[in-house]
mmCIF file of C-alpha atoms and ligand atoms in Angstrom:
data_model
loop_
_atom_site.group_PDB
_atom_site.id
_atom_site.type_symbol
_atom_site.label_atom_id
_atom_site.label_comp_id
_atom_site.label_asym_id
_atom_site.label_seq_id
_atom_site.Cartn_x
_atom_site.Cartn_y
_atom_site.Cartn_z
ATOM 1 C CA UNK A 1 76.419 93.529 68.294
ATOM 2 C CA UNK A 2 79.656 94.382 68.563
ATOM 3 C CA UNK A 3 81.939 91.124 69.106
ATOM 4 C CA UNK A 4 85.228 92.859 69.361
ATOM 5 C CA UNK A 5 87.111 92.343 72.808
ATOM 6 C CA UNK A 6 87.812 96.021 73.803
ATOM 7 C CA UNK A 7 89.090 95.747 77.158
ATOM 8 C CA UNK A 8 91.838 93.129 78.278
ATOM 9 C CA UNK A 9 92.388 91.978 82.011
ATOM 10 C CA UNK A 10 95.653 92.008 83.221
ATOM 11 C CA UNK A 11 97.539 88.674 83.337
ATOM 12 C CA UNK A 12 96.741 86.754 86.598
ATOM 13 C CA UNK A 13 98.874 85.935 88.848
ATOM 14 C CA UNK A 14 100.087 82.419 89.891
ATOM 15 C CA UNK A 15 101.407 83.446 93.596
ATOM 16 C CA UNK A 16 101.855 86.862 95.174
ATOM 17 C CA UNK A 17 100.031 90.388 96.158
ATOM 18 C CA UNK A 18 96.927 92.246 94.381
ATOM 19 C CA UNK A 19 96.623 95.453 96.094
ATOM 20 C CA UNK A 20 93.283 96.763 93.770
ATOM 21 C CA UNK A 21 90.911 99.801 94.276
ATOM 22 C CA UNK A 22 93.825 102.097 95.328
ATOM 23 C CA UNK A 23 92.185 105.907 94.581
ATOM 24 C CA UNK A 24 94.596 106.211 90.444
ATOM 25 C CA UNK A 25 95.606 110.184 92.286
ATOM 26 C CA UNK A 26 97.796 107.503 94.660
ATOM 27 C CA UNK A 27 99.174 105.253 92.397
ATOM 28 C CA UNK A 28 102.276 106.202 92.029
ATOM 29 C CA UNK A 29 103.126 107.175 95.922
ATOM 30 C CA UNK A 30 101.709 103.628 96.581
ATOM 31 C CA UNK A 31 104.403 101.942 94.105
ATOM 32 C CA UNK A 32 107.150 104.166 96.124
ATOM 33 C CA UNK A 33 105.928 104.091 99.568
ATOM 34 C CA UNK A 34 106.499 99.918 99.164
ATOM 35 C CA UNK A 35 109.693 100.633 97.267
ATOM 36 C CA UNK A 36 108.599 98.305 94.155
ATOM 37 C CA UNK A 37 110.706 100.822 91.742
ATOM 38 C CA UNK A 38 113.780 98.534 93.097
ATOM 39 C CA UNK A 39 111.975 95.421 93.620
ATOM 40 C CA UNK A 40 113.348 93.030 90.658
ATOM 41 C CA UNK A 41 109.431 90.722 90.922
ATOM 42 C CA UNK A 42 107.351 90.689 88.321
ATOM 43 C CA UNK A 43 104.935 93.448 88.731
ATOM 44 C CA UNK A 44 101.409 94.553 87.109
ATOM 45 C CA UNK A 45 101.394 98.384 87.652
ATOM 46 C CA UNK A 46 98.162 100.048 86.054
ATOM 47 C CA UNK A 47 96.410 103.174 86.988
ATOM 48 C CA UNK A 48 93.509 105.050 85.373
ATOM 49 C CA UNK A 49 91.347 102.103 85.146
ATOM 50 C CA UNK A 50 87.479 102.660 85.256
ATOM 51 C CA UNK A 51 86.320 102.118 88.092
ATOM 52 C CA UNK A 52 82.132 101.576 89.519
ATOM 53 C CA UNK A 53 83.259 102.728 92.781
ATOM 54 C CA UNK A 54 85.859 105.158 92.445
ATOM 55 C CA UNK A 55 86.002 106.803 88.648
ATOM 56 C CA UNK A 56 89.460 106.102 88.245
ATOM 57 C CA UNK A 57 91.384 103.514 90.079
ATOM 58 C CA UNK A 58 95.068 101.989 90.118
ATOM 59 C CA UNK A 59 95.670 97.635 90.707
ATOM 60 C CA UNK A 60 98.955 97.196 91.076
ATOM 61 C CA UNK A 61 99.796 93.009 91.059
ATOM 62 C CA UNK A 62 103.505 92.114 92.602
ATOM 63 C CA UNK A 63 104.228 88.236 92.533
ATOM 64 C CA UNK A 64 105.938 86.310 95.060
ATOM 65 C CA UNK A 65 105.958 88.857 97.549
ATOM 66 C CA UNK A 66 103.446 88.987 100.673
ATOM 67 C CA UNK A 67 103.405 92.180 102.647
ATOM 68 C CA UNK A 68 104.179 92.201 106.383
ATOM 69 C CA UNK A 69 102.206 94.508 108.513
ATOM 70 C CA UNK A 70 104.085 97.830 108.390
ATOM 71 C CA UNK A 71 103.389 98.056 104.940
ATOM 72 C CA UNK A 72 100.172 97.624 104.811
ATOM 73 C CA UNK A 73 100.154 100.268 107.659
ATOM 74 C CA UNK A 74 101.507 102.229 104.659
ATOM 75 C CA UNK A 75 99.317 101.220 102.360
ATOM 76 C CA UNK A 76 96.574 102.037 104.744
ATOM 77 C CA UNK A 77 97.839 105.497 104.944
ATOM 78 C CA UNK A 78 97.805 106.295 101.690
ATOM 79 C CA UNK A 79 95.171 105.065 100.057
ATOM 80 C CA UNK A 80 92.714 103.514 102.611
ATOM 81 C CA UNK A 81 90.311 102.593 100.162
ATOM 82 C CA UNK A 82 92.809 99.769 99.008
ATOM 83 C CA UNK A 83 91.882 95.805 98.745
ATOM 84 C CA UNK A 84 94.835 93.696 99.251
ATOM 85 C CA UNK A 85 93.973 90.278 97.690
ATOM 86 C CA UNK A 86 96.280 86.921 98.602
ATOM 87 C CA UNK A 87 97.225 84.519 95.353
ATOM 88 C CA UNK A 88 98.702 81.447 96.090
ATOM 89 C CA UNK A 89 98.661 78.727 92.906
ATOM 90 C CA UNK A 90 95.877 81.511 90.711
ATOM 91 C CA UNK A 91 93.919 81.226 93.877
ATOM 92 C CA UNK A 92 92.894 84.042 96.378
ATOM 93 C CA UNK A 93 93.527 82.818 99.158
ATOM 94 C CA UNK A 94 92.818 85.993 101.410
ATOM 95 C CA UNK A 95 90.785 89.301 100.816
ATOM 96 C CA UNK A 96 89.987 92.114 102.642
ATOM 97 C CA UNK A 97 90.476 95.885 103.033
ATOM 98 C CA UNK A 98 93.854 97.263 104.153
ATOM 99 C CA UNK A 99 93.874 97.691 107.961
ATOM 100 C CA UNK A 100 94.605 100.941 109.288
ATOM 101 C CA UNK A 101 97.281 100.939 112.401
ATOM 102 C CA UNK A 102 96.497 102.627 115.791
ATOM 103 C CA UNK A 103 100.013 103.466 115.894
ATOM 104 C CA UNK A 104 102.379 103.950 113.181
ATOM 105 C CA UNK A 105 106.444 103.299 113.946
ATOM 106 C CA UNK A 106 109.164 104.419 112.072
ATOM 107 C CA UNK A 107 107.991 104.365 108.832
ATOM 108 C CA UNK A 108 107.101 108.492 108.921
ATOM 109 C CA UNK A 109 108.937 111.171 109.986
ATOM 110 C CA UNK A 110 107.902 113.768 111.903
ATOM 111 C CA UNK A 111 106.951 116.959 110.480
ATOM 112 C CA UNK A 112 108.563 119.581 113.266
ATOM 113 C CA UNK A 113 112.148 120.084 112.845
ATOM 114 C CA UNK A 114 112.870 120.668 117.227
ATOM 115 C CA UNK A 115 111.382 116.866 116.856
ATOM 116 C CA UNK A 116 113.776 114.898 119.148
ATOM 117 C CA UNK A 117 113.124 112.125 116.460
ATOM 118 C CA UNK A 118 114.559 115.001 114.014
ATOM 119 C CA UNK A 119 117.592 115.718 116.415
ATOM 120 C CA UNK A 120 118.579 112.075 117.861
ATOM 121 C CA UNK A 121 118.345 108.567 116.471
ATOM 122 C CA UNK A 122 115.291 107.745 118.456
ATOM 123 C CA UNK A 123 112.593 105.726 116.109
ATOM 124 C CA UNK A 124 109.425 107.853 115.492
ATOM 125 C CA UNK A 125 106.045 107.059 116.924
ATOM 126 C CA UNK A 126 102.833 108.316 116.729
ATOM 127 C CA UNK A 127 99.162 107.435 117.616
ATOM 128 C CA UNK A 128 97.180 107.767 114.822
ATOM 129 C CA UNK A 129 93.654 109.651 115.765
ATOM 130 C CA UNK A 130 90.383 110.548 113.716
ATOM 131 C CA UNK A 131 89.520 114.056 114.397
ATOM 132 C CA UNK A 132 85.232 115.260 114.219
ATOM 133 C CA UNK A 133 85.287 115.294 110.152
ATOM 134 C CA UNK A 134 86.978 112.048 110.177
ATOM 135 C CA UNK A 135 90.231 112.773 108.931
ATOM 136 C CA UNK A 136 93.309 110.933 109.652
ATOM 137 C CA UNK A 137 95.841 112.381 111.600
ATOM 138 C CA UNK A 138 99.541 111.299 113.694
ATOM 139 C CA UNK A 139 100.547 112.541 117.303
ATOM 140 C CA UNK A 140 103.675 112.347 117.250
ATOM 141 C CA UNK A 141 104.957 110.301 120.808
ATOM 142 C CA UNK A 142 107.211 112.620 121.657
ATOM 143 C CA UNK A 143 106.780 116.225 121.181
ATOM 144 C CA UNK A 144 102.649 115.834 120.509
ATOM 145 C CA UNK A 145 102.788 117.390 117.480
ATOM 146 C CA UNK A 146 99.783 116.615 115.419
ATOM 147 C CA UNK A 147 100.547 115.738 111.667
ATOM 148 C CA UNK A 148 97.790 116.257 109.070
ATOM 149 C CA UNK A 149 97.261 113.206 106.681
ATOM 150 C CA UNK A 150 99.159 115.530 103.684
ATOM 151 C CA UNK A 151 102.071 116.131 105.584
ATOM 152 C CA UNK A 152 102.796 112.252 106.775
ATOM 153 C CA UNK A 153 107.112 112.142 104.763
ATOM 154 C CA UNK A 154 107.556 108.614 104.514
ATOM 155 C CA UNK A 155 111.510 107.467 105.844
HETATM 156 N N1 LIG B 201 93.690 88.120 90.355
HETATM 157 C C1 LIG B 201 95.249 87.909 90.118
HETATM 158 N N2 LIG B 201 95.850 86.632 89.905
HETATM 159 C C2 LIG B 201 94.754 85.523 90.279
HETATM 160 C C3 LIG B 201 93.340 85.488 91.462
HETATM 161 C C4 LIG B 201 92.856 86.773 91.286
HETATM 162 O O1 LIG B 201 95.353 88.676 89.774
HETATM 163 N N3 LIG B 201 95.562 84.769 90.202
HETATM 164 C C5 LIG B 201 93.205 89.632 90.847
HETATM 165 C C6 LIG B 201 92.396 89.597 89.567
HETATM 166 O O2 LIG B 201 92.920 90.217 88.794
HETATM 167 C C7 LIG B 201 91.028 91.084 90.661
HETATM 168 C C8 LIG B 201 91.331 90.809 92.159
HETATM 169 O O3 LIG B 201 93.498 89.839 91.798
HETATM 170 O O4 LIG B 201 91.543 92.049 90.665
HETATM 171 C C9 LIG B 201 90.895 89.340 92.664
HETATM 172 O O5 LIG B 201 89.969 88.359 92.754
HETATM 173 P P1 LIG B 201 88.491 88.333 92.510
HETATM 174 O O6 LIG B 201 88.094 87.798 93.972
HETATM 175 O O7 LIG B 201 89.188 87.246 91.738
HETATM 176 O O8 LIG B 201 88.022 88.815 91.478
HETATM 177 P P2 LIG B 201 86.588 89.676 91.402
HETATM 178 O O9 LIG B 201 85.874 88.976 92.351
HETATM 179 O O10 LIG B 201 86.238 90.527 90.003
HETATM 180 O O11 LIG B 201 87.210 90.775 92.549
HETATM 181 P P3 LIG B 201 86.990 92.283 92.654
HETATM 182 O O12 LIG B 201 84.727 92.448 92.893
HETATM 183 O O13 LIG B 201 86.749 92.392 94.088
HETATM 184 O O14 LIG B 201 86.806 92.837 91.552
HETATM 185 ZN ZN1 LIG B 202 107.682 114.637 116.728
#
């Protein structure tokens, strides 16, 4: 029997949010879209971690922060498989998959350079559509162009 401790778990947090089950290739993008590089909160970040379901996953733990719906929509667009866990006084108080938005307002840029939202000060607005292959697309409310997920650029 090998009694050596081969794995040390990242510390629990007292209050805040854990974003778990991020596909490893999206971990840094999730950090970026949430602007966590600029945050002064205590943050634990791990990626390339072993996961039974995902092969490799990322996890982000942010102390003293609870995300608004708009931010959760961003996470869902980048990492639909992510689980959001809220912690209060060390206890898990809420846990669930990130919910996918029906519409995406303001947070994403339209990829059509001729779109009014790229010419005037008009906030962007998209409807989330799923094609026959189950791929997510964003349909612009103004120019009616449809963007593939790979083309999504956050504002
Ligand atoms: N967590 C934390 N701080 C706490 C409580 C939980 O950082 N005070 C983290 C755990 O490390 C874990 C996640 O929140 O990554 C979910 O916690 P919990 O539901 O207790 O863990 P598990 O049941 O092991 O989660 P799962 O099976 O979904 O991975
Ligand atoms: Zn447009």
